[in-house]
mmCIF file of N, CA, C and O in Angstrom:
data_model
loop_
_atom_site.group_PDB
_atom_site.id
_atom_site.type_symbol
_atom_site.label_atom_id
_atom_site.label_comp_id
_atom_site.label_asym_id
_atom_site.label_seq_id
_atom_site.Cartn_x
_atom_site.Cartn_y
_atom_site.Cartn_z
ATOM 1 N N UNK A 9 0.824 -1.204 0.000
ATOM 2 C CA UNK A 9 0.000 0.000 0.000
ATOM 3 C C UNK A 9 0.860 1.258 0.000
ATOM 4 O O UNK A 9 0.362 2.383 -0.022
ATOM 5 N N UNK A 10 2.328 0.997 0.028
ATOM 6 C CA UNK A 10 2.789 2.309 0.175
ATOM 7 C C UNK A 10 3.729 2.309 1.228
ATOM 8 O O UNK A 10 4.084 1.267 1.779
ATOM 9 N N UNK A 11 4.234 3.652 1.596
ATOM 10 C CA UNK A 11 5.569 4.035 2.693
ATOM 11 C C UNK A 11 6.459 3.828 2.941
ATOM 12 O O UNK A 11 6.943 4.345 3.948
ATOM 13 N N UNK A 12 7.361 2.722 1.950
ATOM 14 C CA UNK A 12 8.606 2.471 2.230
ATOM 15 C C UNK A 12 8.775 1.580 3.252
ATOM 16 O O UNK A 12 7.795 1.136 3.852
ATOM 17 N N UNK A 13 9.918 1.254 3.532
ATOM 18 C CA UNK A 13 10.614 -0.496 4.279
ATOM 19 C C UNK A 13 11.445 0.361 5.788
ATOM 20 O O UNK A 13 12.337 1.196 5.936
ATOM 21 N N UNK A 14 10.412 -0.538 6.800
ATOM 22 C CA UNK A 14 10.904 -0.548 8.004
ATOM 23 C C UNK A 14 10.849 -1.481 9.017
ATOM 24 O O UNK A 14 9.796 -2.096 9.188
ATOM 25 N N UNK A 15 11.861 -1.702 9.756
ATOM 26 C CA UNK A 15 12.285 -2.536 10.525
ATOM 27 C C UNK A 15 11.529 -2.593 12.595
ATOM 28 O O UNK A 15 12.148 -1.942 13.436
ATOM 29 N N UNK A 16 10.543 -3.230 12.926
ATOM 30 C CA UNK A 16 9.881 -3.278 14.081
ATOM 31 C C UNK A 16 9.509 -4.086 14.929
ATOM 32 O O UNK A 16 9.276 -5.129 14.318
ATOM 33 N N UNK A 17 9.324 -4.213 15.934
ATOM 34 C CA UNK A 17 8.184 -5.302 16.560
ATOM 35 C C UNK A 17 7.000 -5.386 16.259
ATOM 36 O O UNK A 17 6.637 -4.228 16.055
ATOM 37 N N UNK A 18 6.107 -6.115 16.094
ATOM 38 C CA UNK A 18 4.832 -6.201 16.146
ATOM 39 C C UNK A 18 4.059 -6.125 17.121
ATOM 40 O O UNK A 18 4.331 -6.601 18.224
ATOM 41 N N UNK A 19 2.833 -5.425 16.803
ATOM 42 C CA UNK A 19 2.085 -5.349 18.425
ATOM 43 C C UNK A 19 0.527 -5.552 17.827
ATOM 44 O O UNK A 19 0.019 -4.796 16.999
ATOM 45 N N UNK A 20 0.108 -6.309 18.206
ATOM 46 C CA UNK A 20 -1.621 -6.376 18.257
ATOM 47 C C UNK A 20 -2.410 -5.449 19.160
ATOM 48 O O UNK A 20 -1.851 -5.170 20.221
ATOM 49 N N UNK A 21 -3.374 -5.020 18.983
ATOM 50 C CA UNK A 21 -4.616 -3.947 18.868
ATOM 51 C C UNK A 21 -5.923 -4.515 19.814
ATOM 52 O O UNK A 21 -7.111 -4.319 19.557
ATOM 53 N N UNK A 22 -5.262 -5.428 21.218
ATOM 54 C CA UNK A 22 -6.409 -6.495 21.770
ATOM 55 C C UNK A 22 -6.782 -5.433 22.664
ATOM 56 O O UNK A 22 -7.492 -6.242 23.262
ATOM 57 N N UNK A 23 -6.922 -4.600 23.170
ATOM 58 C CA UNK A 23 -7.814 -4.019 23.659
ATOM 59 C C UNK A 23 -6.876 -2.233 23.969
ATOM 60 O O UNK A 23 -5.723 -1.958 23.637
ATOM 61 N N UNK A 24 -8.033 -1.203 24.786
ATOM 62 C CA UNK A 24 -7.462 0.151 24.473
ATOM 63 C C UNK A 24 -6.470 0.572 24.699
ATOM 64 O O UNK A 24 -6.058 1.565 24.100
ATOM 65 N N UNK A 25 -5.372 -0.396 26.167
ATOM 66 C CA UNK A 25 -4.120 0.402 25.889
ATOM 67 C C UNK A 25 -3.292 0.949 24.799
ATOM 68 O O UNK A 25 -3.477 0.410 23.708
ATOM 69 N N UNK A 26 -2.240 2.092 24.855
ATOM 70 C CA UNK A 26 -1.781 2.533 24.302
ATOM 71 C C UNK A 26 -0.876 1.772 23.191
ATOM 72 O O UNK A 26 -0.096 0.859 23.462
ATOM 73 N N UNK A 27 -1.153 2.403 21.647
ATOM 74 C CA UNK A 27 0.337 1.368 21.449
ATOM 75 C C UNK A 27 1.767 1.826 21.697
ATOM 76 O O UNK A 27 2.015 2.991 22.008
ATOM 77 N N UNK A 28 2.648 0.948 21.564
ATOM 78 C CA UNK A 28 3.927 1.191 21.670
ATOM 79 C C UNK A 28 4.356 1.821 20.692
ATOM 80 O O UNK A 28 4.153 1.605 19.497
ATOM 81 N N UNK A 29 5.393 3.186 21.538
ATOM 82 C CA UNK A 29 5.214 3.997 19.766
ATOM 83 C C UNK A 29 6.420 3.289 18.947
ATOM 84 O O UNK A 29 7.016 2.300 19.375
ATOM 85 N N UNK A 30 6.641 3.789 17.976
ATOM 86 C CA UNK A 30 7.952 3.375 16.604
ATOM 87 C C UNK A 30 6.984 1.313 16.513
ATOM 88 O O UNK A 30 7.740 0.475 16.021
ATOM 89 N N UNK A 31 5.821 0.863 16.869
ATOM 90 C CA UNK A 31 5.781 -0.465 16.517
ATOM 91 C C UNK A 31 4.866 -0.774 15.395
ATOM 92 O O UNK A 31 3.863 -0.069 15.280
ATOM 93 N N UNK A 32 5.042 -1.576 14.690
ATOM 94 C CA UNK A 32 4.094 -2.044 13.472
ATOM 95 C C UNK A 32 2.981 -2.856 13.932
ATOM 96 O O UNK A 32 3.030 -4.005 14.372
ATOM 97 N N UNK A 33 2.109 -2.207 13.794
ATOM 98 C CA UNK A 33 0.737 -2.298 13.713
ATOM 99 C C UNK A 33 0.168 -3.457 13.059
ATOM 100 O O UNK A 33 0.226 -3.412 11.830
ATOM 101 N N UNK A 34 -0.458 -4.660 13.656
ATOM 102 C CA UNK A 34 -0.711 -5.834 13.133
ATOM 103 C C UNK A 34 -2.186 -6.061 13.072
ATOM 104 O O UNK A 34 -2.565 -7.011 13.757
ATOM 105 N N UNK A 35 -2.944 -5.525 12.528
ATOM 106 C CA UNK A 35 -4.294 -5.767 12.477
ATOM 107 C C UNK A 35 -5.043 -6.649 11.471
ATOM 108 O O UNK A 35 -4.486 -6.938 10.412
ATOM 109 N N UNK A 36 -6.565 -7.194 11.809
ATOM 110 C CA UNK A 36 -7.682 -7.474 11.385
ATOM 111 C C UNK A 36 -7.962 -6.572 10.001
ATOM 112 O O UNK A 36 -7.755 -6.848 8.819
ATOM 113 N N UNK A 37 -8.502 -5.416 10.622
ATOM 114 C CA UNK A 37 -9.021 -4.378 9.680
ATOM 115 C C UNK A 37 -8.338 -3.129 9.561
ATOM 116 O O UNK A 37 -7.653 -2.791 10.526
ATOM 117 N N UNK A 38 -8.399 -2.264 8.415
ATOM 118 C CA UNK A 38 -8.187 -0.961 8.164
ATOM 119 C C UNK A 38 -9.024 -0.288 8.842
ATOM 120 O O UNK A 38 -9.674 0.512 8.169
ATOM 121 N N UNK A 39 -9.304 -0.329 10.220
ATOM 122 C CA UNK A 39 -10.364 0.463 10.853
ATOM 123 C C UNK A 39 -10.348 2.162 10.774
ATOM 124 O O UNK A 39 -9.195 2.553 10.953
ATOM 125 N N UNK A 40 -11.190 3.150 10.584
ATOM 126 C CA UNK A 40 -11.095 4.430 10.824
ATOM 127 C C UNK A 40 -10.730 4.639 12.108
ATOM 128 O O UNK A 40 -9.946 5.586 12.062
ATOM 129 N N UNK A 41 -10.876 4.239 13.381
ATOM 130 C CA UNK A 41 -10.650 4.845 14.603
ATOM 131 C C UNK A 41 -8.997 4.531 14.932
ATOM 132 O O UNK A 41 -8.361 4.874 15.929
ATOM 133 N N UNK A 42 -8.457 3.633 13.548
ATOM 134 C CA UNK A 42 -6.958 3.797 13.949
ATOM 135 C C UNK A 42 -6.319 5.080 13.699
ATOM 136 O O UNK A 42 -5.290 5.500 14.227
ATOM 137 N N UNK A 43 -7.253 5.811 12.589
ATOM 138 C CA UNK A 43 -6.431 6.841 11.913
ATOM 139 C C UNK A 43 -5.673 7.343 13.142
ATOM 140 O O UNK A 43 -4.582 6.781 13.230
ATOM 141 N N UNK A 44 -5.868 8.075 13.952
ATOM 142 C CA UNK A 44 -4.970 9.412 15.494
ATOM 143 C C UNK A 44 -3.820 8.168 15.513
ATOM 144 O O UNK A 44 -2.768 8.753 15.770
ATOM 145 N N UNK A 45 -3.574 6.936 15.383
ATOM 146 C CA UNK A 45 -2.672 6.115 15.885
ATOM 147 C C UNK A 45 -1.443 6.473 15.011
ATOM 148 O O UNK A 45 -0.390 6.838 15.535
ATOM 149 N N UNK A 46 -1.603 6.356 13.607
ATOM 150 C CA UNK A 46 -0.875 5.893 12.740
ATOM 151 C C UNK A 46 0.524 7.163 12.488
ATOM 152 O O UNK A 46 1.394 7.018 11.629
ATOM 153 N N UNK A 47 0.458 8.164 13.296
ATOM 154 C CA UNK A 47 1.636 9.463 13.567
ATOM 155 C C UNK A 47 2.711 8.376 14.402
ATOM 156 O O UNK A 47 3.939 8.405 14.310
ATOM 157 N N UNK A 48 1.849 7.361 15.285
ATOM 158 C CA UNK A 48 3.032 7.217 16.714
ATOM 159 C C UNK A 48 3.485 5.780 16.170
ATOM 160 O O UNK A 48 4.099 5.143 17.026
ATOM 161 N N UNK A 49 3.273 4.917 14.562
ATOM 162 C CA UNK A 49 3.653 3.556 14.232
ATOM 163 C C UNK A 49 4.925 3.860 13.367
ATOM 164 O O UNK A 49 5.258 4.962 12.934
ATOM 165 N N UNK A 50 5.680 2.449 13.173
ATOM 166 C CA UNK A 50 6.766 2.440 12.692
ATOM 167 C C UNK A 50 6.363 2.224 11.161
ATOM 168 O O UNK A 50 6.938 2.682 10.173
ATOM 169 N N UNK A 51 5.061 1.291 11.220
ATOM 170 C CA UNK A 51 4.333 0.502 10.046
ATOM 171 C C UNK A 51 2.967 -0.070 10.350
ATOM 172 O O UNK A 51 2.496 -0.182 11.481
ATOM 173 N N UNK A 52 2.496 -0.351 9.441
ATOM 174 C CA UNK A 52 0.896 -1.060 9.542
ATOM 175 C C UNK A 52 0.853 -2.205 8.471
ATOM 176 O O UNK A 52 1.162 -2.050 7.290
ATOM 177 N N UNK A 53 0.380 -3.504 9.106
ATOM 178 C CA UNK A 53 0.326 -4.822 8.500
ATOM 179 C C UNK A 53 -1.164 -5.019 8.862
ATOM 180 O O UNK A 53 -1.544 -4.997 10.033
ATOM 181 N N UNK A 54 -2.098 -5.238 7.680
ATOM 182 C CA UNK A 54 -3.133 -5.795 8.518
ATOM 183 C C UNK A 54 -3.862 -6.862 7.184
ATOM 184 O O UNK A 54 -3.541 -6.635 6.018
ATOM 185 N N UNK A 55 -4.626 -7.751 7.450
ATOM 186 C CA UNK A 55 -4.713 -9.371 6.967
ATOM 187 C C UNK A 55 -6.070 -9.009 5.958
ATOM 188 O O UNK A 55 -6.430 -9.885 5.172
ATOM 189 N N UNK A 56 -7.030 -7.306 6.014
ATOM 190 C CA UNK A 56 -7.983 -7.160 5.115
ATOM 191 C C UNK A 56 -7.491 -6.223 4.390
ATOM 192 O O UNK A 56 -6.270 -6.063 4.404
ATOM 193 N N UNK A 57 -8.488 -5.220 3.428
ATOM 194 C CA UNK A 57 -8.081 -3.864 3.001
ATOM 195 C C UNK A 57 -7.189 -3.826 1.814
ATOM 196 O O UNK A 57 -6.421 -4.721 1.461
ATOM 197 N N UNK A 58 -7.379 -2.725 1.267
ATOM 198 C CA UNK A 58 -6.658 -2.531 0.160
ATOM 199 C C UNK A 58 -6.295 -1.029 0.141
ATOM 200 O O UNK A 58 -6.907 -0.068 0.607
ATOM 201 N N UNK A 59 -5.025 -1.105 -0.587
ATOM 202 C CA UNK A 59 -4.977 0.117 -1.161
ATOM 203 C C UNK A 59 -5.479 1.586 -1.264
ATOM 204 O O UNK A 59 -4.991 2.712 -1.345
ATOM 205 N N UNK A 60 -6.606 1.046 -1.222
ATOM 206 C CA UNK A 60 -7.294 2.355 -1.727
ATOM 207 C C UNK A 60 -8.402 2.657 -0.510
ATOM 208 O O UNK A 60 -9.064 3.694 -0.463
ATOM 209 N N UNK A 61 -8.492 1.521 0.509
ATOM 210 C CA UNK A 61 -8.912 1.950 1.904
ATOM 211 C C UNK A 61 -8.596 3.455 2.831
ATOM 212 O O UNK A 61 -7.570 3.894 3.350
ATOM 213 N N UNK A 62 -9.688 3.853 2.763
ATOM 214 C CA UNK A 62 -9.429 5.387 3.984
ATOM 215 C C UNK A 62 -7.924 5.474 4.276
ATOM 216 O O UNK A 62 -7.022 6.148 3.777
ATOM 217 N N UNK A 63 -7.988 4.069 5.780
ATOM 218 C CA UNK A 63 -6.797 4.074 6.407
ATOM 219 C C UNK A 63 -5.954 3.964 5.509
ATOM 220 O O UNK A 63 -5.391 5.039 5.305
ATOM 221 N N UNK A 64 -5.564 3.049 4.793
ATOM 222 C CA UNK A 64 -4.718 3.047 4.116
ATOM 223 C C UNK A 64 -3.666 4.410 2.975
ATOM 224 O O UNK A 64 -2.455 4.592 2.847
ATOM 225 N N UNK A 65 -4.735 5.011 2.437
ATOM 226 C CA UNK A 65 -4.776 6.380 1.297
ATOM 227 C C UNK A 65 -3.612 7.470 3.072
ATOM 228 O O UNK A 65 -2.412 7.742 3.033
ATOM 229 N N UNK A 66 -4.600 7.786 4.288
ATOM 230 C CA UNK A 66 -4.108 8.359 5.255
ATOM 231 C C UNK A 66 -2.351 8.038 5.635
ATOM 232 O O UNK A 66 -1.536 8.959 5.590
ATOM 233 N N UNK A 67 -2.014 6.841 5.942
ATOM 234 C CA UNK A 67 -1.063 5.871 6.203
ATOM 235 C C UNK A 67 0.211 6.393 5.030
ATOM 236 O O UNK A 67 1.315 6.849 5.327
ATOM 237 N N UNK A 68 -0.350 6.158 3.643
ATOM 238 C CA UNK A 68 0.571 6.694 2.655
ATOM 239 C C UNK A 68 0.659 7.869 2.602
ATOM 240 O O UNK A 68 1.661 8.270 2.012
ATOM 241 N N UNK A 69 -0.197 8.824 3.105
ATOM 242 C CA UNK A 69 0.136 10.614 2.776
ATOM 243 C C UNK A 69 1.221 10.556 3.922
ATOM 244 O O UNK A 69 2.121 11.390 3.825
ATOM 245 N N UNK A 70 1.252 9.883 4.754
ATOM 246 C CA UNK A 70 2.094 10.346 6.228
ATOM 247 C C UNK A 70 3.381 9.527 6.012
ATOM 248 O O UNK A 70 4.297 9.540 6.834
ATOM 249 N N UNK A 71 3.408 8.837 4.906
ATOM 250 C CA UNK A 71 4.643 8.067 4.444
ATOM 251 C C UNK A 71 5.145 6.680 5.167
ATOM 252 O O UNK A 71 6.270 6.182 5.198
ATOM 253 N N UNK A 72 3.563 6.113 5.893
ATOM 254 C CA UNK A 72 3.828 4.928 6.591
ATOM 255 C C UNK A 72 4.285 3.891 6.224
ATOM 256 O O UNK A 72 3.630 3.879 5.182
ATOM 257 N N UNK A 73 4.911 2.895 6.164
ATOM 258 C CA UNK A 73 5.341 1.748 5.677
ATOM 259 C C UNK A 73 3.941 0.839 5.784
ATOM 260 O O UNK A 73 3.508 0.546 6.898
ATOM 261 N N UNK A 74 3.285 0.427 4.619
ATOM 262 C CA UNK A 74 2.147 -0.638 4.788
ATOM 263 C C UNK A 74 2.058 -1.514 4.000
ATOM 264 O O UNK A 74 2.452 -1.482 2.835
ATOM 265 N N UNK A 75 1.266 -2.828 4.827
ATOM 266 C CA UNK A 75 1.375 -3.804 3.550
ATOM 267 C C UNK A 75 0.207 -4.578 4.164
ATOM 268 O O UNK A 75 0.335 -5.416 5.057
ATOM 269 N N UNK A 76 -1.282 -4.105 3.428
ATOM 270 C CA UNK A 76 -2.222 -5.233 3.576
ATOM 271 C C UNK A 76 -2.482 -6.323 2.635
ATOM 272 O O UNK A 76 -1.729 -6.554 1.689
ATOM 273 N N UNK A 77 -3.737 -7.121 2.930
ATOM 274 C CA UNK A 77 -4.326 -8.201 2.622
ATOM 275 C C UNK A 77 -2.881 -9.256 2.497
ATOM 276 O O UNK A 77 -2.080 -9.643 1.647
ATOM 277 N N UNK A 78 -3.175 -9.401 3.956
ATOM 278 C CA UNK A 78 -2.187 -10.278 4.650
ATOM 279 C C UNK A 78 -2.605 -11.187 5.173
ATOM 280 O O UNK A 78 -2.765 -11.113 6.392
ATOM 281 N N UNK A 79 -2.986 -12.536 4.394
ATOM 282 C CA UNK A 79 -3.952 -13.982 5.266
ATOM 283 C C UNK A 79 -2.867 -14.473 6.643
ATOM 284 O O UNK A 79 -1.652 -14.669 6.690
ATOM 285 N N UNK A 80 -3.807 -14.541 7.533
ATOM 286 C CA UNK A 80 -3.661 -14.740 8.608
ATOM 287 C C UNK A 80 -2.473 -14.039 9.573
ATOM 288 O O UNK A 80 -1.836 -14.539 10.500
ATOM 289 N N UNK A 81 -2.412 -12.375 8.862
ATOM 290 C CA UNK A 81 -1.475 -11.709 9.680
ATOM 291 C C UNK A 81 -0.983 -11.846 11.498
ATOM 292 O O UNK A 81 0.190 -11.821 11.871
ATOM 293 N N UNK A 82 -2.203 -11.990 12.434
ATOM 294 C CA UNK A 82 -2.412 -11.786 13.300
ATOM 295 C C UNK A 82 -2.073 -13.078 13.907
ATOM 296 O O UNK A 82 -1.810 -12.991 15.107
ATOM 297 N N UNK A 83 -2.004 -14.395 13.338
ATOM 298 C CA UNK A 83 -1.446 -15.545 13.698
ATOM 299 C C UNK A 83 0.175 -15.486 13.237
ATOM 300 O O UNK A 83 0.990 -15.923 14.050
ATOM 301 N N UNK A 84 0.572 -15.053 12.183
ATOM 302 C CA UNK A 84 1.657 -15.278 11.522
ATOM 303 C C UNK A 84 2.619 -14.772 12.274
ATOM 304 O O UNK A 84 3.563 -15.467 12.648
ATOM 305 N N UNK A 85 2.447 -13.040 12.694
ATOM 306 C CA UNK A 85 3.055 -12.268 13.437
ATOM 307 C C UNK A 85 3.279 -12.347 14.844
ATOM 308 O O UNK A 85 4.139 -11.601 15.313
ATOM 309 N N UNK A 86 2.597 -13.192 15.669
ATOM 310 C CA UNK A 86 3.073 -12.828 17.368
ATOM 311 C C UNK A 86 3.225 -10.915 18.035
ATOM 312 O O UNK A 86 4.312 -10.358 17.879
ATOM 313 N N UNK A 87 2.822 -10.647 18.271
ATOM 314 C CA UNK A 87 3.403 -9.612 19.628
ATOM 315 C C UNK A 87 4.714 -9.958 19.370
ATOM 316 O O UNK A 87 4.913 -11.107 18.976
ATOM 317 N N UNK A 88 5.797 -9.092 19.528
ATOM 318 C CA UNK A 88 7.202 -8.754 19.725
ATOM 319 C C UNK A 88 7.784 -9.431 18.490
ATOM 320 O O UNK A 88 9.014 -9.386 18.523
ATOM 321 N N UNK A 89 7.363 -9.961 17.557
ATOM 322 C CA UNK A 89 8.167 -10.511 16.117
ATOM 323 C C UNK A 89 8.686 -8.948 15.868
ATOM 324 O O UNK A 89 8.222 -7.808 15.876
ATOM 325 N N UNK A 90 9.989 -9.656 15.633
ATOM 326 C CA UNK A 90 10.932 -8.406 14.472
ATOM 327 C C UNK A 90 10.434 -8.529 13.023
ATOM 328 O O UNK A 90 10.682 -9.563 12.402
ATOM 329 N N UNK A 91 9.754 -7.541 12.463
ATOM 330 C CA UNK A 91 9.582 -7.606 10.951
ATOM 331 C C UNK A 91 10.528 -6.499 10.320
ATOM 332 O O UNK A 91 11.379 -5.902 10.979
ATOM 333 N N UNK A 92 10.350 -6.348 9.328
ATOM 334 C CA UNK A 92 10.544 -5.502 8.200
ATOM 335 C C UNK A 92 10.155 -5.613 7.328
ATOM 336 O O UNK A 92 10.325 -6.628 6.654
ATOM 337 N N UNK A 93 9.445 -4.588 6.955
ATOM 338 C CA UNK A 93 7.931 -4.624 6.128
ATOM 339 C C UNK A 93 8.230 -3.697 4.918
ATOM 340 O O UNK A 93 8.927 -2.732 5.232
ATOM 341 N N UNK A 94 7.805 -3.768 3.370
ATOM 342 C CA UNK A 94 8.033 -3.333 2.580
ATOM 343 C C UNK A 94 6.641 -2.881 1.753
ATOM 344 O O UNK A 94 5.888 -3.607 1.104
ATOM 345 N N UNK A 95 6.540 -1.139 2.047
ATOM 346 C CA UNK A 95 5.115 -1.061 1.843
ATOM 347 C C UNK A 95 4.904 -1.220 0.523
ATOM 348 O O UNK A 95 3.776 -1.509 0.124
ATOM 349 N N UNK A 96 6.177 -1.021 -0.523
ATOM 350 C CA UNK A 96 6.739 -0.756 -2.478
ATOM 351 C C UNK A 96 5.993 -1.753 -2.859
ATOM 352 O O UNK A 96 5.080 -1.665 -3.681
ATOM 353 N N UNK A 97 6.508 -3.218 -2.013
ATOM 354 C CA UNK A 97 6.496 -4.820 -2.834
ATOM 355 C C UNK A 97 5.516 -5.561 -2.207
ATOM 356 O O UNK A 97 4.890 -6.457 -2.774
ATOM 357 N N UNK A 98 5.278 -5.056 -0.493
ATOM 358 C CA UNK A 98 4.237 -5.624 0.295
ATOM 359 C C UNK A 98 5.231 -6.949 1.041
ATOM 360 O O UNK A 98 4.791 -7.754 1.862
ATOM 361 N N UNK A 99 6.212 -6.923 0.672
ATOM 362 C CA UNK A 99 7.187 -8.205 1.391
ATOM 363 C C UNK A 99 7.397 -7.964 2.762
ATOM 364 O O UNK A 99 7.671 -6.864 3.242
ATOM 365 N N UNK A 100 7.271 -8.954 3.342
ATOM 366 C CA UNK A 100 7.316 -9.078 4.785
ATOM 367 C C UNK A 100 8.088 -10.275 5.272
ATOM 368 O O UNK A 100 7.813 -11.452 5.037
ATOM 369 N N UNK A 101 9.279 -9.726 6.115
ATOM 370 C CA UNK A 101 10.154 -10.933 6.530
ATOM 371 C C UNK A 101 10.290 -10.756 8.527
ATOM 372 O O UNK A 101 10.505 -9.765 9.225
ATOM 373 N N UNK A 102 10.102 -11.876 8.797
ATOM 374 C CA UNK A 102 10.264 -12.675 9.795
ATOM 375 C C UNK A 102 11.562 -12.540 10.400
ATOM 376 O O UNK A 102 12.086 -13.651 10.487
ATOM 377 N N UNK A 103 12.562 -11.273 11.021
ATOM 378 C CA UNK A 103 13.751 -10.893 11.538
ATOM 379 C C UNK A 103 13.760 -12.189 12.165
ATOM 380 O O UNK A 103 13.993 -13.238 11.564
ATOM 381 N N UNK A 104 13.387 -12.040 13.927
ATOM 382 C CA UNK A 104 13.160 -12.980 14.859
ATOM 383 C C UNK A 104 11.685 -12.980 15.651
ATOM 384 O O UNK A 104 10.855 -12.104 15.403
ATOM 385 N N UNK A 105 11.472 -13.877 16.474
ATOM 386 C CA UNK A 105 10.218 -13.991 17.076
ATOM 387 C C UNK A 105 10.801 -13.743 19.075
ATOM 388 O O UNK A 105 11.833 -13.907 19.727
ATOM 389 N N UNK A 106 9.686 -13.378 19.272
ATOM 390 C CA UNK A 106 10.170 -13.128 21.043
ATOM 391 C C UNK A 106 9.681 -14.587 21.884
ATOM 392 O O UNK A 106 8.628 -15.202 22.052
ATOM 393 N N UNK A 107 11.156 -14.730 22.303
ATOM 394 C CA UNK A 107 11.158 -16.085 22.397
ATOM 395 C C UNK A 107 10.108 -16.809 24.098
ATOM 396 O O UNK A 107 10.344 -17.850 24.711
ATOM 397 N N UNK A 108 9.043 -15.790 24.377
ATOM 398 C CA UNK A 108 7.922 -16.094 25.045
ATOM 399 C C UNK A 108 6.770 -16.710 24.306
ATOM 400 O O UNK A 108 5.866 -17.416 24.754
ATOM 401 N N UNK A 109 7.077 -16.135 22.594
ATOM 402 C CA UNK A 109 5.952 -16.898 22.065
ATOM 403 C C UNK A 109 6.161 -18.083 21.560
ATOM 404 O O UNK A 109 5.272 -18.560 20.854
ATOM 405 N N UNK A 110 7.347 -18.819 21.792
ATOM 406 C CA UNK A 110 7.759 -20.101 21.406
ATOM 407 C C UNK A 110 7.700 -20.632 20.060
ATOM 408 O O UNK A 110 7.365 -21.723 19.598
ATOM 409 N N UNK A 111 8.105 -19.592 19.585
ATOM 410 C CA UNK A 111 8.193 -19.739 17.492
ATOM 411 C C UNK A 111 9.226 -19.875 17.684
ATOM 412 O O UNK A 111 9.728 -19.491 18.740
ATOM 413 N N UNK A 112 10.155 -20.675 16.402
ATOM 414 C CA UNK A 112 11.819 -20.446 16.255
ATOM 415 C C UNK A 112 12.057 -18.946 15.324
ATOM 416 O O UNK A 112 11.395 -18.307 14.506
ATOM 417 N N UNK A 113 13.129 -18.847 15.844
ATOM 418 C CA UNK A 113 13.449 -17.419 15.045
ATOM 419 C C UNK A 113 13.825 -17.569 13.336
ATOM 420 O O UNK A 113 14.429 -18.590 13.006
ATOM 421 N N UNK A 114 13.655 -17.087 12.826
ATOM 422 C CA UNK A 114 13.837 -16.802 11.220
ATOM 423 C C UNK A 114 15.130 -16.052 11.059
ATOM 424 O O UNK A 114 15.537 -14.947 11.420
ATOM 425 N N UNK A 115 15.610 -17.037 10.403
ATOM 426 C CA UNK A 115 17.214 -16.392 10.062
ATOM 427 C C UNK A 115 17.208 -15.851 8.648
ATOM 428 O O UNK A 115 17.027 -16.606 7.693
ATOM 429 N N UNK A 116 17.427 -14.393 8.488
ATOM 430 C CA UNK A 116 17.128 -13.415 7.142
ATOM 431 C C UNK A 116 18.068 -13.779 6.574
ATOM 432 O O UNK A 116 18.325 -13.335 5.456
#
């Protein structure tokens, strides 16, 4: 969807605490009530949406790194996975995983 390639943790959206700022955003949906979020993310990954979604169009004016319609983002990713996300190509690689969530790490 846009913004160029950056390097983060992942954080899921499970309920209102704050997110962690500089982290990539792992969502369900392109929701509107993320828009106020997307100043304090490193990136936005989320598993619906396209391109040409609200959030999305917002995300690229602000030069976010994004890459939707991502099947089963929210399983794939874990909380604390290192990504680096490529909003150009939509490529998404697997740095390492935080080794509480008991994935093996991905060697780039």
């Amino acid at each position: 969807a846009g913004g160029g390639r950056v390097v983060g943790l992942a954080h899921h959206r499970l309920d209102e605490r704050a997110i962690p700022e500089g982290s990539i955003l792992v969502t369900r949906h392109l929701e509107p009530q993320l828009a106020p979020v997307l100043a304090g993310l490193a990136g936005l990954v989320s598993e619906t949406g396209s391109a040409l979604s609200h959030l999305a169009i917002l995300a690229r004016e602000a030069d976010l790194p994004t890459v939707v319609g991502v099947p089963d983002a929210l399983r794939r990713f874990p909380p604390g996975t290192r990504l680096m996300i490529d909003g150009r190509t939509g490529e998404i690689d697997v740095l390492a995983t935080d080794p509480a969530a008991d994935q093996p790490v991905a060697t780039p």
